[in-house]
Amino acid sequence: MSKNYYKTLEVDSSASQEVIEKAYKALAKKYHPDLQEESQKEAASEKLKEINEAYEILSNPESRANFDKTLKASTISEEDFNKMAQENQILYNELN
């Protein structure tokens, strides 16, 4: 998964709807192109599109549940990560 809407809105995945809405409003204001200097308007506009997309998904309980399932399926547990790292180290040592 390439997008993490929680990171986009700078909230935890356990954030309440109220927290998500507050974060959205704060970020939308911060990155609104009309409030930027001319040189920053295009970048702010792109950032605002990302923020709007994230809020659209996370503000809808059904969309959020689907996103959470996809996010969970695409992440690796710390235990699995450590196991892979250990296996890679063993292979590396065998090759050298």
mmCIF file of C-alpha atoms in Angstrom:
data_model
loop_
_atom_site.group_PDB
_atom_site.id
_atom_site.type_symbol
_atom_site.label_atom_id
_atom_site.label_comp_id
_atom_site.label_asym_id
_atom_site.label_seq_id
_atom_site.Cartn_x
_atom_site.Cartn_y
_atom_site.Cartn_z
ATOM 1 C CA MET A 1 0.000 0.000 0.000
ATOM 2 C CA SER A 2 1.496 3.309 -1.024
ATOM 3 C CA LYS A 3 -0.713 5.685 0.968
ATOM 4 C CA ASN A 4 -1.283 5.841 4.659
ATOM 5 C CA TYR A 5 -4.139 8.223 5.256
ATOM 6 C CA TYR A 6 -3.442 8.343 8.981
ATOM 7 C CA LYS A 7 0.048 9.677 8.301
ATOM 8 C CA THR A 8 -1.371 12.156 5.805
ATOM 9 C CA LEU A 9 -3.677 13.559 8.479
ATOM 10 C CA GLU A 10 -0.960 13.190 11.136
ATOM 11 C CA VAL A 11 -3.162 11.114 13.447
ATOM 12 C CA ASP A 12 -2.909 7.695 15.059
ATOM 13 C CA SER A 13 -4.839 4.807 13.525
ATOM 14 C CA SER A 14 -6.946 4.659 16.685
ATOM 15 C CA ALA A 15 -7.961 8.322 16.415
ATOM 16 C CA SER A 16 -11.607 9.174 16.973
ATOM 17 C CA GLN A 17 -13.745 10.765 14.277
ATOM 18 C CA GLU A 18 -13.512 14.026 16.230
ATOM 19 C CA VAL A 19 -9.705 13.948 16.205
ATOM 20 C CA ILE A 20 -9.656 13.111 12.490
ATOM 21 C CA GLU A 21 -11.982 16.017 11.736
ATOM 22 C CA LYS A 22 -9.916 18.452 13.818
ATOM 23 C CA ALA A 23 -6.696 17.307 12.153
ATOM 24 C CA TYR A 24 -8.294 17.651 8.738
ATOM 25 C CA LYS A 25 -9.487 21.188 9.421
ATOM 26 C CA ALA A 26 -6.114 22.270 10.789
ATOM 27 C CA LEU A 27 -4.183 20.797 7.863
ATOM 28 C CA ALA A 28 -6.656 22.100 5.275
ATOM 29 C CA LYS A 29 -6.181 25.583 6.668
ATOM 30 C CA LYS A 30 -2.407 25.208 6.869
ATOM 31 C CA TYR A 31 -2.044 24.036 3.256
ATOM 32 C CA HIS A 32 -4.845 25.985 1.575
ATOM 33 C CA PRO A 33 -3.325 27.449 -1.613
ATOM 34 C CA ASP A 34 -4.962 30.855 -1.077
ATOM 35 C CA LEU A 35 -2.992 31.233 2.152
ATOM 36 C CA GLN A 36 0.385 30.441 0.563
ATOM 37 C CA GLU A 37 2.993 32.552 -1.138
ATOM 38 C CA GLU A 38 2.870 32.369 -4.914
ATOM 39 C CA SER A 39 5.893 30.052 -5.101
ATOM 40 C CA GLN A 40 4.230 27.547 -2.739
ATOM 41 C CA LYS A 41 0.702 27.483 -4.194
ATOM 42 C CA GLU A 42 1.187 24.472 -6.471
ATOM 43 C CA ALA A 43 2.825 22.329 -3.781
ATOM 44 C CA ALA A 44 0.159 23.347 -1.273
ATOM 45 C CA SER A 45 -2.563 22.475 -3.758
ATOM 46 C CA GLU A 46 -1.151 18.961 -4.186
ATOM 47 C CA LYS A 47 -0.834 18.522 -0.437
ATOM 48 C CA LEU A 48 -4.415 19.686 0.038
ATOM 49 C CA LYS A 49 -5.599 17.105 -2.510
ATOM 50 C CA GLU A 50 -3.888 14.381 -0.448
ATOM 51 C CA ILE A 51 -5.435 15.728 2.746
ATOM 52 C CA ASN A 52 -8.905 15.811 1.179
ATOM 53 C CA GLU A 53 -8.523 12.249 -0.096
ATOM 54 C CA ALA A 54 -7.430 11.029 3.329
ATOM 55 C CA TYR A 55 -10.311 12.770 5.047
ATOM 56 C CA GLU A 56 -12.813 11.417 2.531
ATOM 57 C CA ILE A 57 -11.729 7.855 3.364
ATOM 58 C CA LEU A 58 -11.254 8.208 7.111
ATOM 59 C CA SER A 59 -14.398 10.242 7.763
ATOM 60 C CA ASN A 60 -16.618 7.485 6.362
ATOM 61 C CA PRO A 61 -16.826 4.521 8.780
ATOM 62 C CA GLU A 62 -17.235 1.934 6.010
ATOM 63 C CA SER A 63 -14.384 3.330 3.899
ATOM 64 C CA ARG A 64 -12.216 3.595 6.993
ATOM 65 C CA ALA A 65 -12.887 -0.046 7.937
ATOM 66 C CA ASN A 66 -11.926 -1.165 4.425
ATOM 67 C CA PHE A 67 -8.791 0.971 4.535
ATOM 68 C CA ASP A 68 -7.855 -0.449 7.944
ATOM 69 C CA LYS A 69 -8.170 -4.009 6.595
ATOM 70 C CA THR A 70 -5.966 -3.176 3.630
ATOM 71 C CA LEU A 71 -3.445 -1.390 5.828
ATOM 72 C CA LYS A 72 -3.264 -4.305 8.255
ATOM 73 C CA ALA A 73 -2.787 -6.800 5.405
ATOM 74 C CA SER A 74 0.070 -4.740 3.982
ATOM 75 C CA THR A 75 2.081 -4.337 7.174
ATOM 76 C CA ILE A 76 4.470 -6.808 8.695
ATOM 77 C CA SER A 77 4.630 -7.564 12.384
ATOM 78 C CA GLU A 78 7.726 -6.662 14.360
ATOM 79 C CA GLU A 79 8.262 -10.352 15.094
ATOM 80 C CA ASP A 80 8.182 -11.285 11.391
ATOM 81 C CA PHE A 81 10.468 -8.382 10.538
ATOM 82 C CA ASN A 82 13.010 -9.444 13.149
ATOM 83 C CA LYS A 83 12.848 -13.038 11.923
ATOM 84 C CA MET A 84 13.536 -11.956 8.333
ATOM 85 C CA ALA A 85 16.379 -9.711 9.446
ATOM 86 C CA GLN A 86 17.920 -12.581 11.386
ATOM 87 C CA GLU A 87 17.594 -14.927 8.399
ATOM 88 C CA ASN A 88 19.187 -12.305 6.142
ATOM 89 C CA GLN A 89 22.095 -11.932 8.565
ATOM 90 C CA ILE A 90 22.632 -15.704 8.600
ATOM 91 C CA LEU A 91 22.633 -15.829 4.793
ATOM 92 C CA TYR A 92 24.987 -12.874 4.632
ATOM 93 C CA ASN A 93 27.394 -14.557 7.051
ATOM 94 C CA GLU A 94 27.275 -17.809 5.049
ATOM 95 C CA LEU A 95 28.107 -15.972 1.838
ATOM 96 C CA ASN A 96 31.087 -14.211 3.400
#
